[in-house]
Short mmCIF file of C-alpha atoms in Angstrom, two decimals:
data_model
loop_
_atom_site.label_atom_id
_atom_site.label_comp_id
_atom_site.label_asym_id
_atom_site.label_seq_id
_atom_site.Cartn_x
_atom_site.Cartn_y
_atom_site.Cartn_z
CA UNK A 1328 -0.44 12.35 26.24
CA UNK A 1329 1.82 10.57 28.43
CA UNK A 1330 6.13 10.75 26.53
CA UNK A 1331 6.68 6.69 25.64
CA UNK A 1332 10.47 5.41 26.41
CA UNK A 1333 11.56 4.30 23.28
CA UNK A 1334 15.02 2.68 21.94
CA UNK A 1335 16.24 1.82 18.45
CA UNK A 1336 18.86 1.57 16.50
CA UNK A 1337 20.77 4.32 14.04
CA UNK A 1338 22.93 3.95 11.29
CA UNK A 1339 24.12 1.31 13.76
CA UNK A 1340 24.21 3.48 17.04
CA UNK A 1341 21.65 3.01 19.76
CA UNK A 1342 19.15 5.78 21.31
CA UNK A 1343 17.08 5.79 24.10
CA UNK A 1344 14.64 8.55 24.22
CA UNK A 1345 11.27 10.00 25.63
CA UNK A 1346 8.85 10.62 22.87
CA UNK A 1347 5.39 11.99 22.33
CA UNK A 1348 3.08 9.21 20.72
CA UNK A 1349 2.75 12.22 17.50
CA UNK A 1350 6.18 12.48 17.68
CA UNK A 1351 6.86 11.29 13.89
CA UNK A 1352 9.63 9.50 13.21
CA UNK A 1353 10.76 12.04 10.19
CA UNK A 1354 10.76 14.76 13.38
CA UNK A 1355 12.35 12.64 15.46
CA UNK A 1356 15.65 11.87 13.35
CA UNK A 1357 15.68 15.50 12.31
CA UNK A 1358 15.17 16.89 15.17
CA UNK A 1359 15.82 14.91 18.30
CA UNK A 1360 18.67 12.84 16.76
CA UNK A 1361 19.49 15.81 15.09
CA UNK A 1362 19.94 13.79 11.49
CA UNK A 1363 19.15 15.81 8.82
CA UNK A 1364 19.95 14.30 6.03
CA UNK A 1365 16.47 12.72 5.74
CA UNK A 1366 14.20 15.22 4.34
CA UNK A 1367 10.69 16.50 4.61
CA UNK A 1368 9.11 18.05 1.56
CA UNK A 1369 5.06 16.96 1.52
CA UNK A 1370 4.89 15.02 4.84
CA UNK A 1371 2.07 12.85 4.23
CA UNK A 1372 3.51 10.80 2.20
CA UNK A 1373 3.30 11.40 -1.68
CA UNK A 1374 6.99 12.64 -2.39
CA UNK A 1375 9.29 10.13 -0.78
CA UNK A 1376 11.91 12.79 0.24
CA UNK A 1377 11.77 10.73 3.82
CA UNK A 1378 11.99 7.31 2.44
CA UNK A 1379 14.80 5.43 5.47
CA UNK A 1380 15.12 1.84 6.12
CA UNK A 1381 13.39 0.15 8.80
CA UNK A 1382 14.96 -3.28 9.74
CA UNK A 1383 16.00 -3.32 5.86
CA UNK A 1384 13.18 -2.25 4.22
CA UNK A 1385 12.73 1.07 2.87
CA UNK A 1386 9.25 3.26 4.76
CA UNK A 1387 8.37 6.79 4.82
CA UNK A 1388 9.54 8.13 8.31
CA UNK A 1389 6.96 10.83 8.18
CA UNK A 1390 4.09 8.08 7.98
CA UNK A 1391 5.59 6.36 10.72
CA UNK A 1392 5.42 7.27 13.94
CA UNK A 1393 8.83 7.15 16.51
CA UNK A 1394 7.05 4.80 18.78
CA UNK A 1395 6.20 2.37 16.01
CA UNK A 1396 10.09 2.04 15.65
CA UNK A 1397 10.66 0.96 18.96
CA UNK A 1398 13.51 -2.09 18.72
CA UNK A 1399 13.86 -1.40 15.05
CA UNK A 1400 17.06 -0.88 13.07
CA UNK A 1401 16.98 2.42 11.28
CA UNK A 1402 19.18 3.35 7.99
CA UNK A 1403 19.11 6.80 6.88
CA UNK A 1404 21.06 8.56 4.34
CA UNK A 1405 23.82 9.06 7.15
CA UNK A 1406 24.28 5.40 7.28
CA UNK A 1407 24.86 5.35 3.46
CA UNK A 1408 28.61 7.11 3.34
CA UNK A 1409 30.44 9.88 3.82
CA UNK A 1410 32.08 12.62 1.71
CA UNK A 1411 35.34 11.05 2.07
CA UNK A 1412 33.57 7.49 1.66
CA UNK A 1413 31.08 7.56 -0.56
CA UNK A 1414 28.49 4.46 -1.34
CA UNK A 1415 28.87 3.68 -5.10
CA UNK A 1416 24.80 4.96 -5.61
CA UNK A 1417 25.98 8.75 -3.77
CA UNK A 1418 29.23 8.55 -6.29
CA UNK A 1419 26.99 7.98 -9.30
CA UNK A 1420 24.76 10.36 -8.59
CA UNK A 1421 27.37 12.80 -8.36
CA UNK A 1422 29.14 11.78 -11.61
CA UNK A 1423 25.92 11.36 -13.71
CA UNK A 1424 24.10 14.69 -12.56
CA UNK A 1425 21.70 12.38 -10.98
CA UNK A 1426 20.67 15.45 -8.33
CA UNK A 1427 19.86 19.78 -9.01
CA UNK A 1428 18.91 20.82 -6.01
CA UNK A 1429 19.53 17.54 -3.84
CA UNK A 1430 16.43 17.93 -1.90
CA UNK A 1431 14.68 14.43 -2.49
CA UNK A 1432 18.20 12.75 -3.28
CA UNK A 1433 18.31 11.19 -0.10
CA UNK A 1434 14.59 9.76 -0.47
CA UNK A 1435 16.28 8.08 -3.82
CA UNK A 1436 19.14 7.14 -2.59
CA UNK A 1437 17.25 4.81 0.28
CA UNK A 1438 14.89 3.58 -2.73
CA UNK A 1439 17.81 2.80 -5.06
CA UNK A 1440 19.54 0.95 -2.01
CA UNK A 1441 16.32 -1.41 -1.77
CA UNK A 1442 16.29 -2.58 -5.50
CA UNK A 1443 19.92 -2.53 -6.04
CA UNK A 1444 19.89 -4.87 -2.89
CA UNK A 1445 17.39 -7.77 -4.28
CA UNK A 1446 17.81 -6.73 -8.00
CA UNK A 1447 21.62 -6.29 -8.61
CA UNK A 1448 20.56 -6.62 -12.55
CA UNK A 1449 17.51 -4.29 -12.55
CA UNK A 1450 16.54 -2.81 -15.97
CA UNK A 1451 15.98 0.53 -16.59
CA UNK A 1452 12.02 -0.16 -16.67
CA UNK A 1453 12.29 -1.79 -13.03
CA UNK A 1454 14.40 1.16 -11.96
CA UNK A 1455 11.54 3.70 -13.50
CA UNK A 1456 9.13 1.55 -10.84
CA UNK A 1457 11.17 1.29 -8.03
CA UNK A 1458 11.78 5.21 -7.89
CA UNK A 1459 8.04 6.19 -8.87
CA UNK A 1460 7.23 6.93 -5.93
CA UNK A 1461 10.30 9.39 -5.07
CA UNK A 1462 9.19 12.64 -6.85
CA UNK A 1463 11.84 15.35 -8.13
CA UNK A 1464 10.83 18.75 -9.18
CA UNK A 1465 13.86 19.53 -11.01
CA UNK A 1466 15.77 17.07 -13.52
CA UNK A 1467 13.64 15.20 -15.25
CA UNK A 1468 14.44 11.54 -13.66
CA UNK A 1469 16.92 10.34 -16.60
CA UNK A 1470 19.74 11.31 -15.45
CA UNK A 1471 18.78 10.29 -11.70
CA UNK A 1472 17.86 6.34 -13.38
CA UNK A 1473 21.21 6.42 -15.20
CA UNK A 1474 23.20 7.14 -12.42
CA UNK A 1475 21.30 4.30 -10.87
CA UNK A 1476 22.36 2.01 -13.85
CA UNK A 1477 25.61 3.33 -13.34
CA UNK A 1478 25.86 2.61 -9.63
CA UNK A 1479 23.96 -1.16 -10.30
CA UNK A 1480 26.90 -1.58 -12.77
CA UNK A 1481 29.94 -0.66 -10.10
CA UNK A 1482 28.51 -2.54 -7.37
CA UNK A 1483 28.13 -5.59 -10.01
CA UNK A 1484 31.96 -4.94 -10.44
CA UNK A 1485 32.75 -4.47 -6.51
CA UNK A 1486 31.28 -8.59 -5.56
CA UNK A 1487 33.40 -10.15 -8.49
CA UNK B 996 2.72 19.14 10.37
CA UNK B 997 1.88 17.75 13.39
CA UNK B 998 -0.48 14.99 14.29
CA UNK B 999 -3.04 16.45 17.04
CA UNK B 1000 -1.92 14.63 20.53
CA UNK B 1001 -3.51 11.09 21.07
CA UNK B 1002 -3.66 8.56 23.92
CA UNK B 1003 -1.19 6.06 22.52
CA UNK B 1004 -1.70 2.38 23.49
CA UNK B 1005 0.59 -0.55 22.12
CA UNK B 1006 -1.51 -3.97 22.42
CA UNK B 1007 0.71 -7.05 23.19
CA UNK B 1008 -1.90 -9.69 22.27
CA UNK B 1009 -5.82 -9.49 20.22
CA UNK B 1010 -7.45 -9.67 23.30
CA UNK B 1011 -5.35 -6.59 24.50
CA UNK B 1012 -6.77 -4.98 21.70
CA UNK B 1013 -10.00 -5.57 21.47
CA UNK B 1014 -10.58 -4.54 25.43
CA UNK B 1015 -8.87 -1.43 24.46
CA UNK B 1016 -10.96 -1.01 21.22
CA UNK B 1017 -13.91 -1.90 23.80
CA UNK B 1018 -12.95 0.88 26.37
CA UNK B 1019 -11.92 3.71 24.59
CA UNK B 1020 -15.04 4.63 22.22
CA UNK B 1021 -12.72 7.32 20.73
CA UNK B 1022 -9.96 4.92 19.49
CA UNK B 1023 -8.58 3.73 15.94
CA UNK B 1024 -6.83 0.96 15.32
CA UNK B 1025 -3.23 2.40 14.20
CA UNK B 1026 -1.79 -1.21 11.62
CA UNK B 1027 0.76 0.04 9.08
CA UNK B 1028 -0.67 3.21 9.49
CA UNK B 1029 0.32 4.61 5.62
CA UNK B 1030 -3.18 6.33 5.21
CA UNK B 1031 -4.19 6.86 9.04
CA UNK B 1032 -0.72 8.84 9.95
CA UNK B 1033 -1.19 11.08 6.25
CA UNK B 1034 -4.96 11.46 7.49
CA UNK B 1035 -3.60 12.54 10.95
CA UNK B 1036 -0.61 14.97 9.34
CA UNK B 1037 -3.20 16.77 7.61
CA UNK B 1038 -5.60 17.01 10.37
CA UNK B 1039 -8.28 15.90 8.57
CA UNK B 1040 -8.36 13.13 11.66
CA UNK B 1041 -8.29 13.63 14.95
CA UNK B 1042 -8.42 10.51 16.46
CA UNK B 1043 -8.40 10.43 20.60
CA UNK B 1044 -6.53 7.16 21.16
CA UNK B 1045 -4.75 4.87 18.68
CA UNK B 1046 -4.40 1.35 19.57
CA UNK B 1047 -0.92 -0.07 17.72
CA UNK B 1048 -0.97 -3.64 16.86
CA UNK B 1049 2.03 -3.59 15.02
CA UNK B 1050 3.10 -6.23 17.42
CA UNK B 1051 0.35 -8.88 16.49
CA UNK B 1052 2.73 -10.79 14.55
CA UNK B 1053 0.12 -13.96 15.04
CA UNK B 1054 -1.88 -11.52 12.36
CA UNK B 1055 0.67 -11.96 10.23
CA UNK B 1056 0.31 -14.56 8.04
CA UNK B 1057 -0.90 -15.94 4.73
CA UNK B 1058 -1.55 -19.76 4.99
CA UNK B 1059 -3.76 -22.18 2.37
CA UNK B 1060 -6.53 -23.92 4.26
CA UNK B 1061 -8.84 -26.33 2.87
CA UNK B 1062 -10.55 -24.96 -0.28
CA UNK B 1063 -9.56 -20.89 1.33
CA UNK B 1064 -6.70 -18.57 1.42
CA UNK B 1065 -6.32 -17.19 4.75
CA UNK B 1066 -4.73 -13.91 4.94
CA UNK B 1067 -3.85 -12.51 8.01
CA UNK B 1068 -5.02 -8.71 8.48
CA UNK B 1069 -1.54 -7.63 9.10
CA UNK B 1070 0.17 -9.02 6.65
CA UNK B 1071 1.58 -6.05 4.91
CA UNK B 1072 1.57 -5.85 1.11
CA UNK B 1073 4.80 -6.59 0.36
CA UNK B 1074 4.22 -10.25 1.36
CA UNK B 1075 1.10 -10.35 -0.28
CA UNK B 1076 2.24 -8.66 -3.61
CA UNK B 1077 5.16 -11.76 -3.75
CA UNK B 1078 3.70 -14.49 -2.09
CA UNK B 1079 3.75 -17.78 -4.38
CA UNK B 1080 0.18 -18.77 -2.24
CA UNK B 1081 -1.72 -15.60 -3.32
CA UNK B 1082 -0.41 -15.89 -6.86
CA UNK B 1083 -1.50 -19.68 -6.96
CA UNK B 1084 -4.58 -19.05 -5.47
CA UNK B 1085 -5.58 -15.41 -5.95
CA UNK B 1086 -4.07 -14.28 -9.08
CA UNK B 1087 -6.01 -11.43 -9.21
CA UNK B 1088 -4.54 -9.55 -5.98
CA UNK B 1089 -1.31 -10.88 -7.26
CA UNK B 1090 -2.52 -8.43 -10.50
CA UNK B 1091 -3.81 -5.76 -8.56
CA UNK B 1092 -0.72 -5.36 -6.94
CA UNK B 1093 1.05 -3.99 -9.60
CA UNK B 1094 -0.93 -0.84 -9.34
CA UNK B 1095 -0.89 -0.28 -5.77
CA UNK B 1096 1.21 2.12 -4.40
CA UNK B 1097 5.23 2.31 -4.37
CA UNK B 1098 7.74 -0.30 -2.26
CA UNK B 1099 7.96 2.00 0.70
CA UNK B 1100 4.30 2.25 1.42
CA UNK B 1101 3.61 -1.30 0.54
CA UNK B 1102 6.29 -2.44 2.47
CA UNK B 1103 4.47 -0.74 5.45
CA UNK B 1104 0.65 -0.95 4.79
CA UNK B 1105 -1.31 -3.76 5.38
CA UNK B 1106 -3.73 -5.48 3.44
CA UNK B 1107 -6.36 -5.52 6.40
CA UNK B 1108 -5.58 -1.95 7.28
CA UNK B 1109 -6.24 -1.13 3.61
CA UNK B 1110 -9.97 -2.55 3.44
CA UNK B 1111 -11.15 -1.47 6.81
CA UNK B 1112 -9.64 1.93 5.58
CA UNK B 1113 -12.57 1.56 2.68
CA UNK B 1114 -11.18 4.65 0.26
CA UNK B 1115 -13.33 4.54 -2.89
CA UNK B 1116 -10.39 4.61 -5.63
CA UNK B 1117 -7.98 1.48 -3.35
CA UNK B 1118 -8.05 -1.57 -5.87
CA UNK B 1119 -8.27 -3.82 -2.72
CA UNK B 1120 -12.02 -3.96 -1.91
CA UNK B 1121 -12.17 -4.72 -5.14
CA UNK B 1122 -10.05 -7.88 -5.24
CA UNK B 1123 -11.84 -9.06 -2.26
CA UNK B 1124 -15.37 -8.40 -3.70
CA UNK B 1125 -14.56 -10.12 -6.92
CA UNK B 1126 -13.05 -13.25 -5.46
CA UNK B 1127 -16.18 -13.44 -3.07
CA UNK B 1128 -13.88 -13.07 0.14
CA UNK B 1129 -15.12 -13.24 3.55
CA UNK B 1130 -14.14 -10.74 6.09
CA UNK B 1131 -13.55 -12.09 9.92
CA UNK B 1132 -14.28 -9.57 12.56
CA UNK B 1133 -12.97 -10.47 15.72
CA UNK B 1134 -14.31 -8.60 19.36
CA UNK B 1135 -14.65 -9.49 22.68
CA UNK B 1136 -18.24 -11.26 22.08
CA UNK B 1137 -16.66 -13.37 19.82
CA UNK B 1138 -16.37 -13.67 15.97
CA UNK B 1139 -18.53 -13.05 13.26
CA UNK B 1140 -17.75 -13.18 9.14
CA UNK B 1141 -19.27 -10.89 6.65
CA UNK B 1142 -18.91 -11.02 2.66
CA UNK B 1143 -16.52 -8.48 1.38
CA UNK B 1144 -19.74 -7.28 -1.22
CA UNK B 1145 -21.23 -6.02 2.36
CA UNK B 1146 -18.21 -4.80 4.31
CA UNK B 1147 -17.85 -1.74 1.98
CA UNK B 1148 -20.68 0.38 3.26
CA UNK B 1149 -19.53 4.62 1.61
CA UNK B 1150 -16.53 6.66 1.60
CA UNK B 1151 -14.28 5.36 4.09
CA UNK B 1152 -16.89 3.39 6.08
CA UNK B 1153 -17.09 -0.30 6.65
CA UNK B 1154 -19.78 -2.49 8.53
CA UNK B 1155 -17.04 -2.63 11.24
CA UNK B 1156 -17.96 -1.72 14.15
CA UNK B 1157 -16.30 0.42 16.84
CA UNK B 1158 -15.61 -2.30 19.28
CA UNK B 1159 -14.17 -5.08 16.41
CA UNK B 1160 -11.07 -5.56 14.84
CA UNK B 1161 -10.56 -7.43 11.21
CA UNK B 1162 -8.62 -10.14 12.38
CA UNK B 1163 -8.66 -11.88 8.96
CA UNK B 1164 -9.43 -12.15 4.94
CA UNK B 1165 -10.69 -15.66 3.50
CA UNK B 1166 -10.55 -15.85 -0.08
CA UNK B 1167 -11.88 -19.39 -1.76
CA UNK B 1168 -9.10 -20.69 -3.89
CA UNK B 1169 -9.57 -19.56 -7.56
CA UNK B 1170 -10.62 -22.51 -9.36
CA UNK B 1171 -7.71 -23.65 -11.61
CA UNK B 1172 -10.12 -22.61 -15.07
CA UNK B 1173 -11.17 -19.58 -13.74
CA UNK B 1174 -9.76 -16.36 -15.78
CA UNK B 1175 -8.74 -13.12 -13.95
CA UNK B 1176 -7.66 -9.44 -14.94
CA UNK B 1177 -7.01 -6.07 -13.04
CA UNK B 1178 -7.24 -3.25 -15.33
CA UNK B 1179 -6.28 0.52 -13.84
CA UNK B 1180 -5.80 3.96 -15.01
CA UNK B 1181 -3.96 6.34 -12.46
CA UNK B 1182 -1.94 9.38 -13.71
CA UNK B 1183 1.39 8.17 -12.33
CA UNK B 1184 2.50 4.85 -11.55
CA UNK B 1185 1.22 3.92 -7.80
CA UNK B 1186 -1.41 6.63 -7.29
CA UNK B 1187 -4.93 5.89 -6.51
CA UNK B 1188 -7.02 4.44 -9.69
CA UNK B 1189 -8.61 6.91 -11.92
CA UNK B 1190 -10.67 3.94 -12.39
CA UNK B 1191 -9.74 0.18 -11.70
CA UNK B 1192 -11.54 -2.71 -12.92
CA UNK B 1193 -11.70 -6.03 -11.35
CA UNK B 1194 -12.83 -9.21 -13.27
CA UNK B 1195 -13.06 -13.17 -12.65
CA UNK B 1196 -14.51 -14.73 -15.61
CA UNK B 1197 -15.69 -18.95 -16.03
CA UNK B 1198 -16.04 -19.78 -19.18
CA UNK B 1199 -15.72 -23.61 -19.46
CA UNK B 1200 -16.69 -24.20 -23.41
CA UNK B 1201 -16.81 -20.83 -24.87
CA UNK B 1202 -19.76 -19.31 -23.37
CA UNK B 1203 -19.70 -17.60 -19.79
CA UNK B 1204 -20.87 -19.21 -17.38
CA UNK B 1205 -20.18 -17.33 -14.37
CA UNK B 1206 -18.37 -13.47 -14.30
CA UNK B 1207 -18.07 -10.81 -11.00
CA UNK B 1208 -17.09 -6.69 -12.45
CA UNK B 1209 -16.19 -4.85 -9.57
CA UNK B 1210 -15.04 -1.11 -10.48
CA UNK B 1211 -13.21 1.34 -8.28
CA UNK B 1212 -12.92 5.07 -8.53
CA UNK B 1213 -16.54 5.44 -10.01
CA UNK B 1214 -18.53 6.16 -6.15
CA UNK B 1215 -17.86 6.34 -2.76
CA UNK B 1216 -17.11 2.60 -2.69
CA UNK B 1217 -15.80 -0.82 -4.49
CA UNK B 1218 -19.10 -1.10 -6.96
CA UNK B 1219 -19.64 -4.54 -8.07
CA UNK B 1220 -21.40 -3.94 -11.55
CA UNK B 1221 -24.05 -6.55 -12.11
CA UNK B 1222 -25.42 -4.96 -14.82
CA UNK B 1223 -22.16 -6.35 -16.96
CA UNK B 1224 -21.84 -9.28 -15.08
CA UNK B 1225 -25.06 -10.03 -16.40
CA UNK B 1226 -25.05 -9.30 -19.88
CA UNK B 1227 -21.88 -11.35 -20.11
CA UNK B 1228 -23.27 -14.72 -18.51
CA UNK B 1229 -24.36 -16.97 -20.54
CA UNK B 1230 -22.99 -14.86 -23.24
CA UNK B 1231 -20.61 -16.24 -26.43
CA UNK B 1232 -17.26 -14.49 -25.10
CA UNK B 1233 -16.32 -12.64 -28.53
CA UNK B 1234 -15.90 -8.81 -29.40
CA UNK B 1235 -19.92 -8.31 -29.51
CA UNK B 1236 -20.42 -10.10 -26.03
CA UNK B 1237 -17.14 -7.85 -24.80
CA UNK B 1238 -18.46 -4.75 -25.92
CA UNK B 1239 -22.60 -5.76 -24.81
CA UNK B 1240 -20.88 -6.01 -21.01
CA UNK B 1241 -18.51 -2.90 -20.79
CA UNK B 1242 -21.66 -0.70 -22.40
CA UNK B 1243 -23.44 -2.18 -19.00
CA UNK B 1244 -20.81 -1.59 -17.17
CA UNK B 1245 -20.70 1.98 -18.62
CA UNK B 1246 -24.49 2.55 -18.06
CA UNK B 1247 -24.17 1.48 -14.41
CA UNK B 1248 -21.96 4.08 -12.67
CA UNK B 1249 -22.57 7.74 -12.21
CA UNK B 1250 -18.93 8.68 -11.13
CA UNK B 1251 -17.68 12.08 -9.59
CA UNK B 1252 -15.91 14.73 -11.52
CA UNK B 1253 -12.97 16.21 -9.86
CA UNK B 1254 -9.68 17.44 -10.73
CA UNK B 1255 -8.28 14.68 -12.03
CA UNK B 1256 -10.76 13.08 -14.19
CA UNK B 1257 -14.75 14.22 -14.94
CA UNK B 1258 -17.40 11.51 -14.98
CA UNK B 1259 -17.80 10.96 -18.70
CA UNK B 1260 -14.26 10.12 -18.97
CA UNK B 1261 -14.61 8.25 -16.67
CA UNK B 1262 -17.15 6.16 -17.55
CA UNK B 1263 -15.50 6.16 -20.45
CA UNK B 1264 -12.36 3.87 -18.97
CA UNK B 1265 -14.97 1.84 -17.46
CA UNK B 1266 -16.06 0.91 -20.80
CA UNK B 1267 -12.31 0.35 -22.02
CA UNK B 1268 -11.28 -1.22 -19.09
CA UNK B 1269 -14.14 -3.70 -18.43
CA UNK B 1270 -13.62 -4.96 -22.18
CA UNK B 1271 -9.81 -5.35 -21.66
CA UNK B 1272 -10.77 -6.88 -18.45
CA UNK B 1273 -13.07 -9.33 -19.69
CA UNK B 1274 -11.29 -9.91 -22.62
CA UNK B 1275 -7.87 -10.75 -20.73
CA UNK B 1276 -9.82 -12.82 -18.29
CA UNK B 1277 -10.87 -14.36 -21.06
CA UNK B 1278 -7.89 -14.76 -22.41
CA UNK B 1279 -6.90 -16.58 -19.45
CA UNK B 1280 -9.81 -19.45 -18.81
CA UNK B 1281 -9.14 -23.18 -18.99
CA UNK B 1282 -4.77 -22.32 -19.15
CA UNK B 1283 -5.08 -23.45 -14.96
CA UNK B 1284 -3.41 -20.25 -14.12
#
């Protein structure tokens, strides 16, 4: 089980690293890039908590494995904004109560991203889609697909 | 949860992996890897070696040829699900895929990993069984094709064989009159069918002239139903002629109970569904698409 060289790019940094072929790419931003803002609930890829971006496309990192992002451009919730500096979808969700306990926020944030990305104008139904595959045990999704609404609507405002 | 260790080996061209495939009797072929990897986190597979061919981008592809739609095995769902070519010529996968899975895991998986993956309840097999695909196995004795209705041999076993690789998926064009519907019951949005129904339906003046049924979810594989694909030909396409087919249908399978579902319900939805099926497909003959 020979460690494969790998490098890719983070939230717009670059890494070089040994890796295990297991070595999944949910463990290896957690724990080797020490980026813990993308989280592991089920890890086999039924809750979405781990939902990044891999060269602009939203994938679960923990059915992905490091080596298989070799070369690729990685997002995670990181990337996204900052307390100070926060992305218009981590401000809604804030303001609208989209989050309890937080713990698979960052999975819909990254799912959000994608639709808000190629669907600036997505309805409520397409919202309910694009986030059915992001579970959350605790508020009951309506207030996480308004703040979604709420977040389309600001960065609607933000290209005028 | 940790994968158990593997051999890992990243194949630069087909040939690469195919000598690989040929070498290491213990290897899998690792392609989006969205049911292999969750397989391998639970440790219900332990494969020794896993040959990536992520980087076979000349199996990526979905091109029209002649009278055939050739999909590339790679190609991952995401660029099958929008594709104008597969909703021109195979409007039924185009259906299908708004059942399968979520965005992440379609943007991922990849139609050929999904068939040779062969789980019972994936509405896949069952889009290439009822548009009569043909499945191209590639190895290094050369290439040989097999009908979709034969690739799906039980639970999560294919006619593949250790030393080939699905290269490709050839689907004959949909003939502009033919009528198509993908019916599905899952609990939530995405998950595997309860039970999926698959229908293509000809039906040039009123009476059926040619139908396939292919139902997931019911057995250990696709099942194409020819019980209902019988009592529908030559049949007057109205509510007696729907509900004649989905009783056949109904009187075909013998599907498991688990937690989800028990077999009378569902053979219950593959009553419903092969009507709606039908009946849609129906719905849709002579319009061209």
């Amino acid at each position: 089980m020979d460690s494969v060289k790998i490098a890719l790019t983070v939230n717009g940094r670059r890494h070089e690293r040994e890796v295990e072929p297991r070595r999944l790419l949910s463990d290896f931003l957690r724990e080797d890039l020490r980026l813990t803002g993308t989280h592991l609930a089920c890890e086999h890829g039924v809750c979405g908590s781990c939902t990044i971006l891999m060269n602009g496309q939203t994938a679960r990192s923990c059915l992905t494995f490091a080596v298989m992002a070799d070369g690729a451009e990685i997002t995670t919730i990181e990337g996204l904004g900052s307390v100070e500096n926060m992305h218009p979808l981590q401000a809604a969700f804030w303001e609208k109560h989209g989050l309890q306990c937080g713990f698979c926020t960052p999975g819909m944030l990254m799912s959000a991203l994608e639709l808000l990305r190629e669907n600036p104008d997505a309805s409520s139904e397409e919202i309910h889609q694009a986030l059915a595959g992001n579970l959350c045990r605790c508020t009951g999704y309506q207030t996480i697909v308004e703040a979604v609404e709420a977040a389309a609507e600001t960065m609607r405002g933000a290209e005028r | 949860m940790k994968p158990a260790p593997f051999d890992y080996v990243r194949a630069d061209s087909v040939e690469g992996a195919l000598s690989a495939l040929a070498e290491q009797p213990e290897a899998r072929v690792l392609a989006g890897g969205q049911s292999l990897i969750a397989m391998m986190n639970l440790r219900l597979l332990k494969p020794g070696c896993l040959i990536d061919i992520n980087r076979l981008s000349e199996l990526d592809y979905i091109r029209a040829e002649g009278d055939e739609l050739a999909i590339g095995a790679l190609t991952r769902h995401t660029a099958a699900a929008t594709s104008p070519l597969v909703a021109e010529h195979c409007p039924l996968m185009t259906a299908a895929y708004g059942h399968i899975a979520n965005r992440a895991v379609r943007n991922r998986g990849t139609v050929g990993g999904n068939l040779c993956h062969a789980d019972p309840a994936s509405e896949n097999p069952a889009v290439a069984i009822a548009s009569g695909a043909t499945l191209v196995l590639t190895s290094l004795d050369g290439e040989r094709r097999i009908a979709a209705e034969d690739f799906f041999l039980s639970l999560y076993e294919t006619a593949a064989e250790q030393n080939e690789l699905l290269t490709e998926i050839r689907i004959p064009k949909a003939p502009a009159n033919q009528g198509w519907s993908f019916q599905e019951v899952s609990t939530r949005k995405g998950d595997f069918a309860l039970v999926g129904v698959a229908a293509t339906l000809d039906c040039p003046n009123g009476t059926c002239s040619d139908a396939r049924v292919v139902a997931v979810g019911v057995g250990e594989r696709a099942e194409r139903l020819g019980a209902a694909e019988t009592a529908i030909k030559g049949a007057v396409v109205d509510e007696a002629g729907l509900a004649a087919a989905a009783a056949a249908a109904r009187d075909a399978v013998d599907p498991p109970s688990d937690f989800h579902a028990d077999s009378e319900f569902r053979r219950d939805l593959v009553f419903t569904l092969t009507r709606r099926a039908l009946g849609e497909a129906h719905g849709r003959c002579g319009k061209g698409g």
